[in-house]
């Protein structure tokens, strides 16, 4: 075979190989798109947001593993004010990456309920987690993190959620203590992630004092975190996780330097609910539980953080204007 023939034969082989790879990739993409279409279409058809059998077949809940620490292991904080969806975000990061998320605390209830990295601390020598939850806003307690995801929720919603969590876990103030405790009369409810506070508590002096104190804590926390991790942070709005999940997860995965597949994104969306989403059985609007004075107080702390960050994070949406 002369040189010209060999060249021609080589070109044919190359074209055949490229064509084969293109077909394989197209089939893979069609398979992904088909699964995504089936999931989306079946939800619209049944008008059912709950998991369907076919979705569970495509997207079983993922088992997660502890990371092995190497010489240049990067500790990433997942920082938020309480009630901002930190536990829910941890669940989704675990489903997306396949790695455990940790914390600077140690909650045995969570350790048994889907978070095997719960008591793996940042200073553990051989084991690591992809992110570590923390609510600390003191600089000395942030030094263990090389960078941070800062999760921010509208303070009107976060304050309400944290008050519900902090007060609802006390059986005398909870509307569902008997169900969660199986009529066991302990003072503190073990399953505090599903406890619901008696709505009358939002009309108490304790609620007013709480908002006055904690709105300042909300402001100070975000000012500290945004300052300490100025060029080493990713700010994630809770609202974007709720309304624009997959694009937000792409930003998170890029920040964490992990490479999920398209199916990982789709299945994280399918399994996003998790075990610890507190489902309210009653509706409390902002205007129902925040007086005009409290609304002004919370709006002021939002404005302070907005001005300090030069409105880089679209926090203007958080400002509440009373329709009354």
Coordinates of C-alpha atoms in Angstrom, one line a residue:
X1 CA 0.0 0.0 0.0
X2 CA 1.6 3.3 -1.1
X3 CA 1.6 6.4 1.0
X4 CA -1.4 8.0 -0.7
X5 CA -3.5 4.9 -0.1
X6 CA -2.4 4.7 3.6
X7 CA -3.3 8.4 4.0
X8 CA -6.7 7.9 2.4
X9 CA -7.4 4.7 4.5
X10 CA -6.3 6.5 7.7
X11 CA -8.7 9.4 6.9
X12 CA -11.6 6.9 6.5
X13 CA -10.8 5.3 9.9
X14 CA -10.7 8.7 11.6
X15 CA -14.0 9.7 10.1
X16 CA -15.5 6.4 11.2
X17 CA -14.2 6.8 14.8
X18 CA -15.5 10.4 15.0
X19 CA -18.9 9.3 13.7
X20 CA -19.1 6.4 16.2
X21 CA -18.2 8.7 19.1
X22 CA -20.8 11.3 17.9
X23 CA -23.5 8.6 17.8
X24 CA -22.6 7.3 21.3
X25 CA -22.7 10.9 22.7
X26 CA -26.0 11.7 20.9
X27 CA -27.5 8.5 22.3
X28 CA -26.3 9.4 25.8
X29 CA -27.8 12.9 25.5
X30 CA -31.0 11.5 24.1
X31 CA -31.2 9.1 27.0
X32 CA -30.7 11.9 29.5
X33 CA -33.2 14.1 27.8
X34 CA -35.7 11.3 27.6
X35 CA -35.4 10.6 31.3
X36 CA -35.7 14.3 32.1
X37 CA -38.7 14.7 29.8
X38 CA -40.4 11.6 31.3
X39 CA -39.9 13.0 34.9
X40 CA -41.1 16.5 34.0
X41 CA -44.0 15.2 31.8
X42 CA -45.2 12.7 34.4
X43 CA -45.3 15.4 37.1
X44 CA -47.3 17.7 34.9
X45 CA -49.6 15.0 33.8
X46 CA -50.4 13.8 37.4
X47 CA -50.1 17.3 38.9
X48 CA -48.2 15.5 41.7
X49 CA -45.0 17.0 43.1
X50 CA -44.3 13.8 45.1
X51 CA -41.8 11.2 43.8
X52 CA -43.3 8.8 41.3
X53 CA -42.3 5.1 41.0
X54 CA -40.5 5.7 37.6
X55 CA -38.5 8.6 39.1
X56 CA -37.4 6.4 42.0
X57 CA -36.2 3.8 39.4
X58 CA -34.2 6.5 37.6
X59 CA -33.0 8.3 40.7
X60 CA -32.6 6.2 43.8
X61 CA -31.5 8.1 46.9
X62 CA -27.7 8.3 46.8
X63 CA -25.4 6.7 49.3
X64 CA -22.7 9.2 50.4
X65 CA -19.2 8.6 51.5
X66 CA -16.6 10.3 53.8
X67 CA -13.8 12.0 51.9
X68 CA -10.1 11.0 52.6
X69 CA -8.0 14.0 53.5
X70 CA -5.0 14.7 51.4
X71 CA -2.1 17.1 51.9
X72 CA -4.0 20.1 50.3
X73 CA -7.5 19.3 51.6
X74 CA -9.7 22.5 51.4
X75 CA -12.1 23.1 54.2
X76 CA -15.3 24.8 52.9
X77 CA -17.7 26.4 55.3
X78 CA -21.5 26.3 54.6
X79 CA -22.4 29.4 56.6
X80 CA -25.9 30.7 57.3
X81 CA -28.1 32.3 59.9
X82 CA -30.3 29.5 61.5
X83 CA -33.5 28.9 59.6
X84 CA -32.0 29.6 56.2
X85 CA -32.2 26.1 54.8
X86 CA -28.7 24.9 55.8
X87 CA -29.7 21.3 56.5
X88 CA -31.7 21.1 53.3
X89 CA -28.8 22.5 51.3
X90 CA -26.5 19.9 52.8
X91 CA -28.8 17.2 51.7
X92 CA -28.8 18.4 48.1
X93 CA -25.0 18.8 48.1
X94 CA -24.7 15.2 49.3
X95 CA -27.0 14.0 46.6
X96 CA -25.2 16.0 44.0
X97 CA -21.6 15.1 44.9
X98 CA -21.9 11.7 46.6
X99 CA -19.8 13.1 49.5
X100 CA -20.8 13.6 53.1
X101 CA -21.4 17.1 54.5
X102 CA -20.2 17.8 58.0
X103 CA -20.6 20.4 60.7
X104 CA -18.9 22.2 63.6
X105 CA -21.6 20.8 65.9
X106 CA -22.6 17.2 66.4
X107 CA -26.3 16.4 66.2
X108 CA -26.8 12.6 66.8
X109 CA -30.3 12.9 65.4
X110 CA -29.0 14.1 62.1
X111 CA -26.2 11.6 62.2
X112 CA -28.8 8.8 62.2
X113 CA -31.1 10.5 59.7
X114 CA -29.1 10.8 56.4
X115 CA -26.0 12.8 57.5
X116 CA -23.2 10.2 58.3
X117 CA -20.6 13.0 58.3
X118 CA -22.5 15.0 61.0
X119 CA -19.9 14.4 63.7
X120 CA -16.8 14.5 61.4
X121 CA -15.3 17.9 62.4
X122 CA -13.0 20.1 60.3
X123 CA -10.1 19.3 62.5
X124 CA -10.4 15.5 62.0
X125 CA -7.1 14.4 60.6
X126 CA -7.9 11.6 58.2
X127 CA -11.6 12.1 57.3
X128 CA -13.1 15.0 55.6
X129 CA -16.4 16.4 54.3
X130 CA -17.2 18.4 51.1
X131 CA -18.6 21.3 53.2
X132 CA -19.1 22.0 56.9
X133 CA -22.2 23.7 58.3
X134 CA -21.7 26.6 60.7
X135 CA -23.7 29.4 62.2
X136 CA -20.7 31.0 64.0
X137 CA -20.0 34.6 63.1
X138 CA -16.9 35.1 65.3
X139 CA -13.7 35.4 63.2
X140 CA -11.7 33.1 65.5
X141 CA -14.2 30.3 64.7
X142 CA -13.9 30.8 61.0
X143 CA -10.2 30.4 60.6
X144 CA -10.5 26.6 59.9
X145 CA -12.2 27.4 56.6
X146 CA -10.2 28.3 53.4
X147 CA -13.4 29.4 51.7
X148 CA -17.2 29.5 52.2
X149 CA -20.6 29.1 50.7
X150 CA -22.7 31.8 52.3
X151 CA -26.4 30.8 52.3
X152 CA -28.7 33.8 52.7
X153 CA -32.5 33.8 53.1
X154 CA -34.9 36.6 53.5
X155 CA -34.7 37.5 57.2
X156 CA -38.4 37.8 57.5
X157 CA -38.6 34.1 56.6
X158 CA -35.4 33.0 58.4
X159 CA -36.4 34.7 61.7
X160 CA -39.8 33.0 61.5
X161 CA -38.3 29.6 60.7
X162 CA -35.7 29.8 63.5
X163 CA -38.3 31.0 66.1
X164 CA -40.4 28.0 65.0
X165 CA -37.4 25.6 65.4
X166 CA -36.2 27.1 68.7
X167 CA -39.6 27.4 70.4
X168 CA -41.5 24.6 68.7
X169 CA -39.0 22.0 70.1
X170 CA -40.4 22.7 73.6
X171 CA -43.3 20.4 74.0
X172 CA -45.4 23.0 75.9
X173 CA -45.3 25.4 72.9
X174 CA -45.6 22.8 70.1
X175 CA -48.8 21.9 68.3
X176 CA -47.6 18.5 67.2
X177 CA -45.6 17.3 70.2
X178 CA -47.9 14.4 71.0
X179 CA -47.5 13.0 67.4
X180 CA -43.7 13.4 67.3
X181 CA -43.2 12.0 70.8
X182 CA -45.8 9.2 70.7
X183 CA -47.3 10.8 73.8
X184 CA -44.0 10.6 75.6
X185 CA -44.0 13.6 77.9
X186 CA -40.4 14.8 77.6
X187 CA -39.7 18.6 77.7
X188 CA -37.6 18.8 74.5
X189 CA -38.8 17.1 71.4
X190 CA -36.1 14.9 69.8
X191 CA -37.4 15.4 66.3
X192 CA -37.3 19.1 66.5
X193 CA -36.9 19.4 62.7
X194 CA -40.6 18.6 62.3
X195 CA -41.9 20.4 65.4
X196 CA -44.4 23.2 64.8
X197 CA -44.8 26.1 67.2
X198 CA -48.2 27.1 68.4
X199 CA -49.0 30.1 66.1
X200 CA -50.2 32.1 69.1
X201 CA -46.5 32.4 70.2
X202 CA -46.0 34.9 67.3
X203 CA -48.2 37.3 69.2
X204 CA -46.2 37.1 72.4
X205 CA -43.7 39.5 73.9
X206 CA -41.1 36.7 73.4
X207 CA -41.5 37.0 69.7
X208 CA -41.0 40.8 69.7
X209 CA -37.9 40.5 71.9
X210 CA -36.6 37.7 69.7
X211 CA -37.0 39.7 66.4
X212 CA -35.4 42.8 68.0
X213 CA -32.3 40.8 69.1
X214 CA -32.0 38.3 66.2
X215 CA -32.4 40.8 63.4
X216 CA -29.2 42.4 64.7
X217 CA -27.6 38.9 64.8
X218 CA -28.7 38.3 61.2
X219 CA -27.1 41.6 60.1
X220 CA -23.8 41.0 62.0
X221 CA -23.5 37.4 60.8
X222 CA -23.6 38.3 57.1
X223 CA -21.4 41.4 57.5
X224 CA -18.8 39.3 59.2
X225 CA -18.9 36.4 56.7
X226 CA -18.9 38.6 53.6
X227 CA -15.9 40.5 55.0
X228 CA -13.8 37.5 56.1
X229 CA -14.4 35.6 52.9
X230 CA -14.5 38.6 50.6
X231 CA -12.8 37.0 47.6
X232 CA -13.2 33.4 48.8
X233 CA -17.0 32.9 48.9
X234 CA -20.0 32.0 46.9
X235 CA -23.2 33.7 48.0
X236 CA -26.3 31.4 47.4
X237 CA -29.8 32.8 47.9
X238 CA -32.3 30.3 49.4
X239 CA -34.8 31.7 46.9
X240 CA -32.7 30.6 44.0
X241 CA -32.5 27.1 45.4
X242 CA -36.2 27.0 45.6
X243 CA -36.9 28.6 42.2
X244 CA -33.9 28.0 40.0
X245 CA -32.3 24.8 41.5
X246 CA -30.1 23.2 38.8
X247 CA -28.4 26.4 37.6
X248 CA -27.7 27.2 41.3
X249 CA -26.3 23.7 41.8
X250 CA -24.0 24.2 38.8
X251 CA -22.5 27.3 40.6
X252 CA -22.1 25.3 43.8
X253 CA -20.4 22.4 42.0
X254 CA -18.0 24.7 40.2
X255 CA -17.1 26.4 43.5
X256 CA -16.5 23.1 45.2
X257 CA -14.4 21.9 42.2
X258 CA -16.5 18.7 41.7
X259 CA -17.8 17.4 38.3
X260 CA -21.3 15.9 38.6
X261 CA -22.9 14.3 35.6
X262 CA -26.1 15.6 34.1
X263 CA -27.9 12.7 35.7
X264 CA -26.5 13.9 39.1
X265 CA -28.2 17.3 38.6
X266 CA -31.5 15.7 37.5
X267 CA -31.5 13.2 40.3
X268 CA -30.7 15.9 42.9
X269 CA -33.7 17.8 41.6
X270 CA -35.8 14.6 41.9
X271 CA -34.6 13.9 45.5
X272 CA -34.4 17.5 46.7
X273 CA -37.0 17.2 49.4
X274 CA -34.9 15.3 51.9
X275 CA -36.1 14.2 55.3
X276 CA -36.0 17.4 57.3
X277 CA -38.2 19.8 55.5
X278 CA -40.6 21.3 58.0
X279 CA -44.1 21.3 56.5
X280 CA -46.4 24.0 58.0
X281 CA -50.0 23.0 58.7
X282 CA -51.0 26.7 59.0
X283 CA -50.2 29.8 57.0
X284 CA -48.6 32.9 58.6
X285 CA -48.0 35.9 56.3
X286 CA -45.3 38.4 57.2
X287 CA -47.9 41.1 57.8
X288 CA -49.7 38.8 60.3
X289 CA -46.8 38.4 62.7
X290 CA -44.5 41.4 62.1
X291 CA -45.8 44.7 63.4
X292 CA -44.9 47.9 61.5
X293 CA -42.2 48.6 64.1
X294 CA -40.7 45.1 63.5
X295 CA -41.0 45.5 59.7
X296 CA -39.0 48.7 59.9
X297 CA -36.4 47.0 62.1
X298 CA -35.8 44.1 59.8
X299 CA -35.9 46.3 56.6
X300 CA -33.1 48.4 58.2
X301 CA -30.8 45.5 58.7
X302 CA -31.4 44.4 55.1
X303 CA -30.5 47.9 53.9
X304 CA -27.3 47.8 56.0
X305 CA -26.1 44.6 54.4
X306 CA -27.2 45.8 50.9
X307 CA -25.2 49.0 51.3
X308 CA -22.2 47.1 52.6
X309 CA -22.2 44.8 49.6
X310 CA -23.2 47.5 47.1
X311 CA -26.3 45.4 46.3
X312 CA -24.3 42.7 44.6
X313 CA -26.6 39.9 45.7
X314 CA -30.1 41.2 44.8
X315 CA -31.1 41.6 48.4
X316 CA -33.6 44.3 47.4
X317 CA -36.1 41.5 47.0
X318 CA -36.0 41.0 50.7
X319 CA -37.4 44.4 51.6
X320 CA -41.0 44.1 52.8
X321 CA -43.6 46.8 52.0
X322 CA -46.7 46.3 54.1
X323 CA -49.7 46.3 51.7
X324 CA -52.0 47.6 54.4

